[in-house]
Amino acid sequence: MSDIDPSIGLYVEETRELLGELERGLLELESNPGDTERVDACFRAMHTIKGGGAMFGFDEISRFTHDVETVLDRVRSGELPITRELLSLTLAAKDHILVLLEAPRDTAVDELRQASDVLLAAFAAYLPNGTAGHAQPALDQPAAGAATDDNPYACPAQSGPPGIYWVRLRPSATMLHTGNDPVRLLAELDTLGMVRVLRHGPLPALDDSDYDPEAVYGVFDLLVCTPCSAESLRDVFIFVEGDSEVSLTRIHTGLLRGSDLDELLATLVGQDEATIDAAQQRLEAHVAAKVAAIDVAKKKVQARTGPTEGEPAARPQPTAAATLRVDAGRLDSLVSMVGELVILQSRLRQAAKAKDIDAVAEVDEDLERLTDTLRDVALGLRMLPIGSVFSQFTRLTRDLSASLGKEVEFVAVGGETELDKTVIDRMKDPLVHLLRNSLDHGLEPPQERLANGKPACGRITLSAMHSAGNVVIVIADDGRGIDLSVVRRKAMERGLIAPDAEPTEKELFDCIFKPGFSTAATVSDVSGRGVGMDVVKRNIEALRGTVELESVLGQGARVTIRLPLTLAIIDGFNVMVGGDSYIVPLANLRGFQERFVNEVVRTVETLERMGELVPVVSLRRLFAVPGQQPVYERVVITETEGETVGFCVDRVIGRQQAVIKSLDDCYRHLKWISGTTINGDGSISLILDVPQLVRFVRSREETRLQATDPSRTLVQ
Amino acid sequence: MELTRFEDAGKLVLAIAGKCTVEHAAALREGLLAAVATDPRLVLDISGVEEADITFLQLVLSTAHTVARSGGTLTRHGPVSQAAISAARVSGFTQTPQLTTFFSDEGRDG
């Protein structure tokens, strides 16, 4: 959509935000129905959505929201009480508007309109008597040339569905004597929309004795494409209607291009003496032909590119990622830093010209400081408060708890915590899944809770906070918790753990993240199919995050997610193996050791560290790096998923901030590389994805060992 | 309103400046008639027009008709003032066949 007109993209984005505000407002009204400010805010949101919908050609949104707005207006004026049913209906209307918004324009298929009509029928009960169904039936679009005197948008300040009006002005010859001037009237009309004017009719020759230089001659035919009502157009001519001839007709509902208007207007050339009816008939015939031609062209395009008639309109990819609202203060500081950068550059040039190495070093220091700050500010531009996602969960818990017959209090804490926009977008689905699990499996029904001495109303807390350079998101519930004996039994049934094994609590919880694992006795619409927790974990790991599960039987469960602040830059250590350079993320790094190699090197060996044996992986062997195996190697000690693994490298270069460049598609199968970065000397380093690398080594070694000696297992 | 006549490249140029509204319509018509009588290939300079109403536009159109009758085309000297072009645009005079060239850049002769 934004390809067509950027302002439409802005409308879509703004409407999404307004719908979010509307939802929050409605949910808050549920707990506090007397909050008149909230009612006003909901009404204003609906009013803005309606007005914009009409202005930007979202006719179905405009039509649908009209009655919803009327109902909210009645609530606002105290005519209607706020009931749970009305709030549920309005929430459903909000969902429907979102569907209409995201459906491709001009393809509001019948089923969408029918869905509108079903909701409007429900809203009709809340409309004042006699006005029910004010919105025109969806399938009964106004015909071309239909009079629009019942246009609900009769106020010039309010916009309605855009339309094309034909205006004919035949000024009286003496119009100027009354202080009026056609030019001034037409200039006023010009401000109301896209206008095309045809001036025709007789004009005496300059030397004609009948020429009255103070008289007005001729006829003005205008086509006006505008969202304004007929009344507001007519108001322009209010002072000349007595003696001049003014006629105004809506000839089309919808938009046409300027060139189409030019073509239509050309059909009136020479028709200055024709009666209004005759000219109107002629014009309407051409409009109908033009609209039909446009429809045919649209269908042709749709047949080639879009969904076919009758098929549900394909949802466009969410465009949320395309635009981002940024605090003006942040942009200001970015601009001011760019100014400083320019100054530094000129200082550097002067120092270089003067060959003043001290001055160059000084500039280098300043540049380092500036780069650090600039990086933080630039990354800050992508930061959004996670609360924008949290608010959607209030609705989710409300609707889900109602369908499950459970009572729940949803508490969101730390919504102001900022996180990279990409991370927020990708975290939505995992969080929804975890919340559904808490609601469906975690929380007990009210009777069971009461029997266990708990309050009938359960509690789910979603919190976010910054911690050690990460964002920590916690979802906690006070439900029944996870029964580890059941987990153990299921894990054994599925062969995830050996029958005689004595797994730790953590290992048992980790089983829950294995594909296909479910402890639910029954499968519901909400969850319990055992599909999801593995996906949740994968999604979080794809964001370089970690997820942990804790639970106390009978008291509840708690899922902790740790995510990096940004996906764009990571802190790491640059290491070398032969001529290859790698970055080990600082988040995984635990220390360095060294080892002397006297014998043949194997890919996986062990090394003593603080009294314990840890597995160490020779990256040289693993990646088959050519060259001489050094006798002395550095071992980079990392920690992932609670286990310590060392990686043997030739050299450790030092700490480096790596600007992550994504891998080309042909390298995507190399899961253990999360990206690449460009070093100061222009060479390239591969950024290691430590958890994936450990998994890769383990599966490789297990396969190899099982093939040679099934009794051996890799050190865990 | 002020009318000034001068020659440019052998053609008569009538420069119209100031308020070109109904109070000055009769005087403007006289000036245009006299100029067309002097040189049927009349060139108008409307760069100094500060205000224009329908009477001004009608007189320019009528002059274009007159010049066309003698086989010529009304041309322009200098740019079109903002007041004149705005008035002509909103009232359709820029699209009137006899004036389309006059108000466009091609209509400029000097």
Short mmCIF file of C-alpha atoms in Angstrom, two decimals, chain A residues 176-177 181-184 186-187 190 195 197-199 203-218 220 222, chain B residues 22-23 25-26 29 32-33 36 52-55 57-59 61-63 65-66 69 86-93 95-96:
data_model
loop_
_atom_site.label_atom_id
_atom_site.label_comp_id
_atom_site.label_asym_id
_atom_site.label_seq_id
_atom_site.Cartn_x
_atom_site.Cartn_y
_atom_site.Cartn_z
CA LEU A 176 -19.57 41.54 -9.94
CA HIS A 177 -22.01 44.30 -9.05
CA ASP A 181 -16.36 37.29 -8.32
CA PRO A 182 -16.43 33.82 -9.93
CA VAL A 183 -12.65 33.65 -9.63
CA ARG A 184 -12.85 34.04 -5.85
CA LEU A 186 -13.69 28.97 -7.70
CA ALA A 187 -10.50 29.62 -5.72
CA ASP A 190 -10.15 24.73 -5.27
CA VAL A 195 -10.67 20.31 -9.10
CA VAL A 197 -12.46 23.42 -14.54
CA LEU A 198 -13.91 23.95 -17.97
CA ARG A 199 -14.75 27.53 -18.83
CA LEU A 203 -17.71 35.85 -25.06
CA PRO A 204 -18.15 38.95 -27.24
CA ALA A 205 -15.25 40.11 -29.36
CA LEU A 206 -13.10 42.84 -27.86
CA ASP A 207 -14.34 45.43 -30.33
CA ASP A 208 -17.96 44.30 -30.08
CA SER A 209 -20.12 47.22 -29.05
CA ASP A 210 -22.08 44.83 -26.81
CA TYR A 211 -18.99 43.93 -24.81
CA ASP A 212 -19.58 45.00 -21.25
CA PRO A 213 -16.18 44.80 -19.56
CA GLU A 214 -17.86 44.69 -16.14
CA ALA A 215 -20.15 41.77 -17.01
CA VAL A 216 -19.47 38.08 -16.44
CA TYR A 217 -19.79 35.79 -19.45
CA GLY A 218 -19.80 32.06 -19.96
CA PHE A 220 -18.04 27.03 -15.60
CA LEU A 222 -16.21 21.72 -12.64
CA VAL B 22 -13.64 45.34 -12.33
CA GLU B 23 -13.00 49.06 -11.54
CA ALA B 25 -11.99 46.81 -16.71
CA ALA B 26 -13.25 49.54 -19.02
CA ARG B 29 -10.48 47.22 -22.66
CA LEU B 32 -6.24 46.59 -25.42
CA LEU B 33 -8.41 47.83 -28.30
CA VAL B 36 -4.58 45.64 -31.17
CA ALA B 52 -6.90 39.82 -11.23
CA ASP B 53 -10.61 39.07 -11.36
CA ILE B 54 -12.88 37.59 -14.00
CA THR B 55 -12.97 40.83 -16.04
CA LEU B 57 -9.27 37.11 -17.72
CA GLN B 58 -12.23 37.70 -20.02
CA LEU B 59 -10.46 40.66 -21.64
CA LEU B 61 -9.38 35.83 -23.76
CA SER B 62 -11.28 38.26 -25.91
CA THR B 63 -8.01 39.83 -27.06
CA HIS B 65 -9.87 35.83 -30.06
CA THR B 66 -9.29 39.16 -31.80
CA ARG B 69 -9.13 36.52 -36.14
CA SER B 86 -3.69 31.65 -9.89
CA ALA B 87 -6.83 33.37 -11.12
CA ALA B 88 -6.53 31.78 -14.56
CA ARG B 89 -5.88 28.31 -13.15
CA VAL B 90 -8.79 28.10 -10.72
CA SER B 91 -11.27 29.45 -13.27
CA GLY B 92 -10.21 27.24 -16.16
CA PHE B 93 -8.74 29.99 -18.38
CA GLN B 95 -7.16 25.32 -20.21
CA THR B 96 -9.13 27.45 -22.65
#
